């Protein structure tokens, strides 16, 4: 009787480990790309979102407030890129080149603790839609 409960106990004991593995932030951009994104950001975004992404006239793009907004919208790296490409800069939506949208998205990920990797961030790239944005 008691023996049949043992496998279940093992499954529950392993759950926190599995959850921890899922929350590890994936590498979705290159360091070079994020550096270019920083320049794009200061030129096209900082006026509204703050030089440190802290939020001024427009919402913060890093930290817990951004994380809560991202969670509420189930934002992924892909939808973040889509939002930026389609609606930002708010003063002139869609005016940035695709590679600049990708670079500034890379910069925002970097500022939120995502690690750099070897493959550049791009529309539809592997892992983009699986990567939930968390602070
Ligand atoms: C003229 C001011 C202005 C500029 C410039 C601007 N933004 Fe925004 N942005 C806003 C405002 C206001 C909001 C909040 C309302 C909204 O979501 O449309 C916003 C919202 C956002 C959001 C959150 C959207 C969501 O999911 O709710 C992101 C991400 C973002 N901006 C990124 C950027 C990036 C990247 C740039 C530079 C390429 C940029 N913004 C430039 C004003 C601006």
PDB file of N, CA and C in Angstrom, residues 11-78:
ATOM      1  N   UNK A  11       8.067  12.582  -7.539  1.00  0.00           N
ATOM      2  CA  UNK A  11       7.643  13.555  -8.550  1.00  0.00           C
ATOM      3  C   UNK A  11       7.488  14.940  -7.918  1.00  0.00           C
ATOM      4  N   UNK A  12       6.824  15.004  -6.750  1.00  0.00           N
ATOM      5  CA  UNK A  12       6.602  16.320  -6.133  1.00  0.00           C
ATOM      6  C   UNK A  12       7.906  16.934  -5.641  1.00  0.00           C
ATOM      7  N   UNK A  13       8.798  16.100  -5.171  1.00  0.00           N
ATOM      8  CA  UNK A  13      10.070  16.614  -4.690  1.00  0.00           C
ATOM      9  C   UNK A  13      10.869  17.224  -5.841  1.00  0.00           C
ATOM     10  N   UNK A  14      10.686  16.691  -7.053  1.00  0.00           N
ATOM     11  CA  UNK A  14      11.460  17.152  -8.205  1.00  0.00           C
ATOM     12  C   UNK A  14      10.860  18.408  -8.837  1.00  0.00           C
ATOM     13  N   UNK A  15       9.599  18.729  -8.516  1.00  0.00           N
ATOM     14  CA  UNK A  15       8.927  19.863  -9.170  1.00  0.00           C
ATOM     15  C   UNK A  15       9.649  21.203  -9.024  1.00  0.00           C
ATOM     16  N   UNK A  16      10.053  21.602  -7.828  1.00  0.00           N
ATOM     17  CA  UNK A  16      10.716  22.912  -7.726  1.00  0.00           C
ATOM     18  C   UNK A  16      11.965  22.999  -8.601  1.00  0.00           C
ATOM     19  N   UNK A  17      12.669  21.901  -8.739  1.00  0.00           N
ATOM     20  CA  UNK A  17      13.857  21.863  -9.601  1.00  0.00           C
ATOM     21  C   UNK A  17      13.483  22.141 -11.049  1.00  0.00           C
ATOM     22  N   UNK A  18      12.431  21.470 -11.526  1.00  0.00           N
ATOM     23  CA  UNK A  18      11.990  21.649 -12.904  1.00  0.00           C
ATOM     24  C   UNK A  18      11.568  23.090 -13.130  1.00  0.00           C
ATOM     25  N   UNK A  19      10.848  23.685 -12.183  1.00  0.00           N
ATOM     26  CA  UNK A  19      10.396  25.063 -12.324  1.00  0.00           C
ATOM     27  C   UNK A  19      11.599  25.997 -12.393  1.00  0.00           C
ATOM     28  N   UNK A  20      12.611  25.717 -11.575  1.00  0.00           N
ATOM     29  CA  UNK A  20      13.815  26.549 -11.580  1.00  0.00           C
ATOM     30  C   UNK A  20      14.505  26.509 -12.929  1.00  0.00           C
ATOM     31  N   UNK A  21      14.566  25.330 -13.530  1.00  0.00           N
ATOM     32  CA  UNK A  21      15.223  25.198 -14.821  1.00  0.00           C
ATOM     33  C   UNK A  21      14.488  26.000 -15.889  1.00  0.00           C
ATOM     34  N   UNK A  22      13.147  26.014 -15.815  1.00  0.00           N
ATOM     35  CA  UNK A  22      12.366  26.733 -16.813  1.00  0.00           C
ATOM     36  C   UNK A  22      12.560  28.243 -16.717  1.00  0.00           C
ATOM     37  N   UNK A  23      12.824  28.758 -15.515  1.00  0.00           N
ATOM     38  CA  UNK A  23      12.904  30.205 -15.373  1.00  0.00           C
ATOM     39  C   UNK A  23      14.296  30.744 -15.724  1.00  0.00           C
ATOM     40  N   UNK A  24      15.243  29.865 -16.054  1.00  0.00           N
ATOM     41  CA  UNK A  24      16.559  30.337 -16.481  1.00  0.00           C
ATOM     42  C   UNK A  24      16.386  31.132 -17.773  1.00  0.00           C
ATOM     43  N   UNK A  25      17.050  32.284 -17.843  1.00  0.00           N
ATOM     44  CA  UNK A  25      16.842  33.152 -18.999  1.00  0.00           C
ATOM     45  C   UNK A  25      17.707  32.699 -20.178  1.00  0.00           C
ATOM     46  N   UNK A  26      17.084  32.482 -21.349  1.00  0.00           N
ATOM     47  CA  UNK A  26      17.823  31.988 -22.508  1.00  0.00           C
ATOM     48  C   UNK A  26      18.660  33.085 -23.163  1.00  0.00           C
ATOM     49  N   UNK A  27      19.672  32.668 -23.908  1.00  0.00           N
ATOM     50  CA  UNK A  27      20.511  33.603 -24.672  1.00  0.00           C
ATOM     51  C   UNK A  27      19.886  33.786 -26.050  1.00  0.00           C
ATOM     52  N   UNK A  28      19.444  35.008 -26.358  1.00  0.00           N
ATOM     53  CA  UNK A  28      18.684  35.240 -27.590  1.00  0.00           C
ATOM     54  C   UNK A  28      19.280  36.315 -28.485  1.00  0.00           C
ATOM     55  N   UNK A  29      20.442  36.856 -28.085  1.00  0.00           N
ATOM     56  CA  UNK A  29      21.027  37.960 -28.866  1.00  0.00           C
ATOM     57  C   UNK A  29      22.536  37.917 -28.695  1.00  0.00           C
ATOM     58  N   UNK A  30      23.250  38.703 -29.504  1.00  0.00           N
ATOM     59  CA  UNK A  30      24.702  38.781 -29.339  1.00  0.00           C
ATOM     60  C   UNK A  30      25.055  40.068 -28.590  1.00  0.00           C
ATOM     61  N   UNK A  31      26.214  40.078 -27.949  1.00  0.00           N
ATOM     62  CA  UNK A  31      26.667  41.245 -27.193  1.00  0.00           C
ATOM     63  C   UNK A  31      26.831  42.447 -28.118  1.00  0.00           C
ATOM     64  N   UNK A  32      27.316  42.194 -29.331  1.00  0.00           N
ATOM     65  CA  UNK A  32      27.506  43.262 -30.322  1.00  0.00           C
ATOM     66  C   UNK A  32      26.156  43.911 -30.654  1.00  0.00           C
ATOM     67  N   UNK A  33      25.138  43.058 -30.766  1.00  0.00           N
ATOM     68  CA  UNK A  33      23.801  43.539 -31.096  1.00  0.00           C
ATOM     69  C   UNK A  33      23.234  44.423 -29.974  1.00  0.00           C
ATOM     70  N   UNK A  34      23.419  43.997 -28.741  1.00  0.00           N
ATOM     71  CA  UNK A  34      22.922  44.780 -27.609  1.00  0.00           C
ATOM     72  C   UNK A  34      23.636  46.127 -27.528  1.00  0.00           C
ATOM     73  N   UNK A  35      24.926  46.143 -27.871  1.00  0.00           N
ATOM     74  CA  UNK A  35      25.681  47.402 -27.843  1.00  0.00           C
ATOM     75  C   UNK A  35      25.126  48.371 -28.894  1.00  0.00           C
ATOM     76  N   UNK A  36      24.810  47.844 -30.071  1.00  0.00           N
ATOM     77  CA  UNK A  36      24.184  48.695 -31.088  1.00  0.00           C
ATOM     78  C   UNK A  36      22.809  49.146 -30.629  1.00  0.00           C
ATOM     79  N   UNK A  37      22.093  48.232 -29.958  1.00  0.00           N
ATOM     80  CA  UNK A  37      20.760  48.549 -29.448  1.00  0.00           C
ATOM     81  C   UNK A  37      20.783  49.673 -28.423  1.00  0.00           C
ATOM     82  N   UNK A  38      21.864  49.755 -27.645  1.00  0.00           N
ATOM     83  CA  UNK A  38      21.993  50.829 -26.666  1.00  0.00           C
ATOM     84  C   UNK A  38      22.023  52.183 -27.361  1.00  0.00           C
ATOM     85  N   UNK A  39      22.715  52.242 -28.510  1.00  0.00           N
ATOM     86  CA  UNK A  39      22.781  53.496 -29.271  1.00  0.00           C
ATOM     87  C   UNK A  39      21.418  53.838 -29.862  1.00  0.00           C
ATOM     88  N   UNK A  40      20.735  52.827 -30.403  1.00  0.00           N
ATOM     89  CA  UNK A  40      19.388  53.037 -30.945  1.00  0.00           C
ATOM     90  C   UNK A  40      18.473  53.533 -29.826  1.00  0.00           C
ATOM     91  N   UNK A  41      18.621  52.898 -28.666  1.00  0.00           N
ATOM     92  CA  UNK A  41      17.765  53.269 -27.531  1.00  0.00           C
ATOM     93  C   UNK A  41      17.968  54.727 -27.149  1.00  0.00           C
ATOM     94  N   UNK A  42      19.219  55.167 -26.994  1.00  0.00           N
ATOM     95  CA  UNK A  42      19.416  56.559 -26.555  1.00  0.00           C
ATOM     96  C   UNK A  42      18.905  57.548 -27.598  1.00  0.00           C
ATOM     97  N   UNK A  43      19.004  57.176 -28.857  1.00  0.00           N
ATOM     98  CA  UNK A  43      18.545  58.077 -29.914  1.00  0.00           C
ATOM     99  C   UNK A  43      17.020  58.090 -30.050  1.00  0.00           C
ATOM    100  N   UNK A  44      16.369  56.917 -29.952  1.00  0.00           N
ATOM    101  CA  UNK A  44      14.956  56.839 -30.345  1.00  0.00           C
ATOM    102  C   UNK A  44      13.978  56.522 -29.216  1.00  0.00           C
ATOM    103  N   UNK A  45      14.463  56.147 -28.046  1.00  0.00           N
ATOM    104  CA  UNK A  45      13.542  55.687 -26.996  1.00  0.00           C
ATOM    105  C   UNK A  45      13.715  56.415 -25.671  1.00  0.00           C
ATOM    106  N   UNK A  46      14.950  56.836 -25.370  1.00  0.00           N
ATOM    107  CA  UNK A  46      15.265  57.356 -24.037  1.00  0.00           C
ATOM    108  C   UNK A  46      14.451  58.595 -23.676  1.00  0.00           C
ATOM    109  N   UNK A  47      14.113  59.403 -24.676  1.00  0.00           N
ATOM    110  CA  UNK A  47      13.375  60.635 -24.391  1.00  0.00           C
ATOM    111  C   UNK A  47      12.073  60.338 -23.651  1.00  0.00           C
ATOM    112  N   UNK A  48      11.419  59.239 -23.983  1.00  0.00           N
ATOM    113  CA  UNK A  48      10.139  58.899 -23.338  1.00  0.00           C
ATOM    114  C   UNK A  48      10.298  57.853 -22.238  1.00  0.00           C
ATOM    115  N   UNK A  49      11.211  56.891 -22.418  1.00  0.00           N
ATOM    116  CA  UNK A  49      11.302  55.774 -21.461  1.00  0.00           C
ATOM    117  C   UNK A  49      12.403  55.962 -20.425  1.00  0.00           C
ATOM    118  N   UNK A  50      13.168  57.073 -20.513  1.00  0.00           N
ATOM    119  CA  UNK A  50      14.224  57.338 -19.528  1.00  0.00           C
ATOM    120  C   UNK A  50      15.565  56.788 -19.965  1.00  0.00           C
ATOM    121  N   UNK A  51      16.653  57.478 -19.635  1.00  0.00           N
ATOM    122  CA  UNK A  51      17.978  57.054 -20.100  1.00  0.00           C
ATOM    123  C   UNK A  51      18.380  55.706 -19.506  1.00  0.00           C
ATOM    124  N   UNK A  52      17.853  55.356 -18.333  1.00  0.00           N
ATOM    125  CA  UNK A  52      18.174  54.070 -17.693  1.00  0.00           C
ATOM    126  C   UNK A  52      17.035  53.062 -17.859  1.00  0.00           C
ATOM    127  N   UNK A  53      16.107  53.297 -18.775  1.00  0.00           N
ATOM    128  CA  UNK A  53      14.911  52.475 -18.978  1.00  0.00           C
ATOM    129  C   UNK A  53      14.010  52.491 -17.747  1.00  0.00           C
ATOM    130  N   UNK A  54      14.194  53.535 -16.916  1.00  0.00           N
ATOM    131  CA  UNK A  54      13.491  53.569 -15.634  1.00  0.00           C
ATOM    132  C   UNK A  54      12.046  54.040 -15.779  1.00  0.00           C
ATOM    133  N   UNK A  55      11.695  54.567 -16.957  1.00  0.00           N
ATOM    134  CA  UNK A  55      10.342  55.071 -17.152  1.00  0.00           C
ATOM    135  C   UNK A  55      10.245  56.521 -16.729  1.00  0.00           C
ATOM    136  N   UNK A  56       9.749  57.358 -17.629  1.00  0.00           N
ATOM    137  CA  UNK A  56       9.502  58.767 -17.281  1.00  0.00           C
ATOM    138  C   UNK A  56       8.105  59.079 -17.807  1.00  0.00           C
ATOM    139  N   UNK A  57       8.010  59.656 -19.009  1.00  0.00           N
ATOM    140  CA  UNK A  57       6.702  59.885 -19.616  1.00  0.00           C
ATOM    141  C   UNK A  57       6.060  58.547 -19.997  1.00  0.00           C
ATOM    142  N   UNK A  58       6.876  57.601 -20.429  1.00  0.00           N
ATOM    143  CA  UNK A  58       6.407  56.280 -20.849  1.00  0.00           C
ATOM    144  C   UNK A  58       6.833  55.248 -19.794  1.00  0.00           C
ATOM    145  N   UNK A  59       6.225  54.057 -19.815  1.00  0.00           N
ATOM    146  CA  UNK A  59       6.529  53.052 -18.785  1.00  0.00           C
ATOM    147  C   UNK A  59       7.988  52.581 -18.786  1.00  0.00           C
ATOM    148  N   UNK A  60       8.430  52.103 -17.630  1.00  0.00           N
ATOM    149  CA  UNK A  60       9.772  51.517 -17.492  1.00  0.00           C
ATOM    150  C   UNK A  60       9.891  50.302 -18.402  1.00  0.00           C
ATOM    151  N   UNK A  61      11.113  50.043 -18.900  1.00  0.00           N
ATOM    152  CA  UNK A  61      11.355  48.876 -19.750  1.00  0.00           C
ATOM    153  C   UNK A  61      12.317  47.902 -19.091  1.00  0.00           C
ATOM    154  N   UNK A  62      12.505  48.058 -17.770  1.00  0.00           N
ATOM    155  CA  UNK A  62      13.251  47.037 -17.022  1.00  0.00           C
ATOM    156  C   UNK A  62      12.756  47.036 -15.569  1.00  0.00           C
ATOM    157  N   UNK A  63      13.144  46.017 -14.849  1.00  0.00           N
ATOM    158  CA  UNK A  63      12.785  45.944 -13.441  1.00  0.00           C
ATOM    159  C   UNK A  63      11.405  45.361 -13.196  1.00  0.00           C
ATOM    160  N   UNK A  64      10.953  45.447 -11.941  1.00  0.00           N
ATOM    161  CA  UNK A  64       9.761  44.710 -11.527  1.00  0.00           C
ATOM    162  C   UNK A  64       8.487  45.263 -12.164  1.00  0.00           C
ATOM    163  N   UNK A  65       8.404  46.592 -12.358  1.00  0.00           N
ATOM    164  CA  UNK A  65       7.194  47.161 -12.965  1.00  0.00           C
ATOM    165  C   UNK A  65       7.047  46.642 -14.397  1.00  0.00           C
ATOM    166  N   UNK A  66       8.164  46.654 -15.142  1.00  0.00           N
ATOM    167  CA  UNK A  66       8.159  46.126 -16.504  1.00  0.00           C
ATOM    168  C   UNK A  66       7.829  44.632 -16.480  1.00  0.00           C
ATOM    169  N   UNK A  67       8.416  43.906 -15.524  1.00  0.00           N
ATOM    170  CA  UNK A  67       8.164  42.473 -15.413  1.00  0.00           C
ATOM    171  C   UNK A  67       6.696  42.157 -15.184  1.00  0.00           C
ATOM    172  N   UNK A  68       6.045  42.973 -14.349  1.00  0.00           N
ATOM    173  CA  UNK A  68       4.612  42.763 -14.080  1.00  0.00           C
ATOM    174  C   UNK A  68       3.785  43.024 -15.328  1.00  0.00           C
ATOM    175  N   UNK A  69       4.136  44.098 -16.055  1.00  0.00           N
ATOM    176  CA  UNK A  69       3.426  44.414 -17.287  1.00  0.00           C
ATOM    177  C   UNK A  69       3.623  43.291 -18.309  1.00  0.00           C
ATOM    178  N   UNK A  70       4.874  42.825 -18.409  1.00  0.00           N
ATOM    179  CA  UNK A  70       5.188  41.761 -19.360  1.00  0.00           C
ATOM    180  C   UNK A  70       4.420  40.486 -19.013  1.00  0.00           C
ATOM    181  N   UNK A  71       4.343  40.172 -17.704  1.00  0.00           N
ATOM    182  CA  UNK A  71       3.621  38.977 -17.276  1.00  0.00           C
ATOM    183  C   UNK A  71       2.134  39.125 -17.573  1.00  0.00           C
ATOM    184  N   UNK A  72       1.583  40.324 -17.310  1.00  0.00           N
ATOM    185  CA  UNK A  72       0.149  40.557 -17.544  1.00  0.00           C
ATOM    186  C   UNK A  72      -0.185  40.381 -19.022  1.00  0.00           C
ATOM    187  N   UNK A  73       0.751  40.723 -19.900  1.00  0.00           N
ATOM    188  CA  UNK A  73       0.512  40.613 -21.342  1.00  0.00           C
ATOM    189  C   UNK A  73       1.061  39.302 -21.922  1.00  0.00           C
ATOM    190  N   UNK A  74       1.613  38.429 -21.041  1.00  0.00           N
ATOM    191  CA  UNK A  74       2.283  37.209 -21.498  1.00  0.00           C
ATOM    192  C   UNK A  74       3.283  37.527 -22.603  1.00  0.00           C
ATOM    193  N   UNK A  75       4.029  38.593 -22.404  1.00  0.00           N
ATOM    194  CA  UNK A  75       5.005  39.039 -23.396  1.00  0.00           C
ATOM    195  C   UNK A  75       6.131  38.013 -23.544  1.00  0.00           C
ATOM    196  N   UNK A  76       6.486  37.725 -24.794  1.00  0.00           N
ATOM    197  CA  UNK A  76       7.659  36.897 -25.078  1.00  0.00           C
ATOM    198  C   UNK A  76       8.665  37.782 -25.810  1.00  0.00           C
ATOM    199  N   UNK A  77       9.856  37.262 -26.044  1.00  0.00           N
ATOM    200  CA  UNK A  77      10.839  38.031 -26.801  1.00  0.00           C
ATOM    201  C   UNK A  77      10.262  38.393 -28.177  1.00  0.00           C
ATOM    202  N   UNK A  78       9.507  37.459 -28.768  1.00  0.00           N
ATOM    203  CA  UNK A  78       8.929  37.716 -30.083  1.00  0.00           C
ATOM    204  C   UNK A  78       7.874  38.825 -30.037  1.00  0.00           C
TER     205      UNK A  78
END
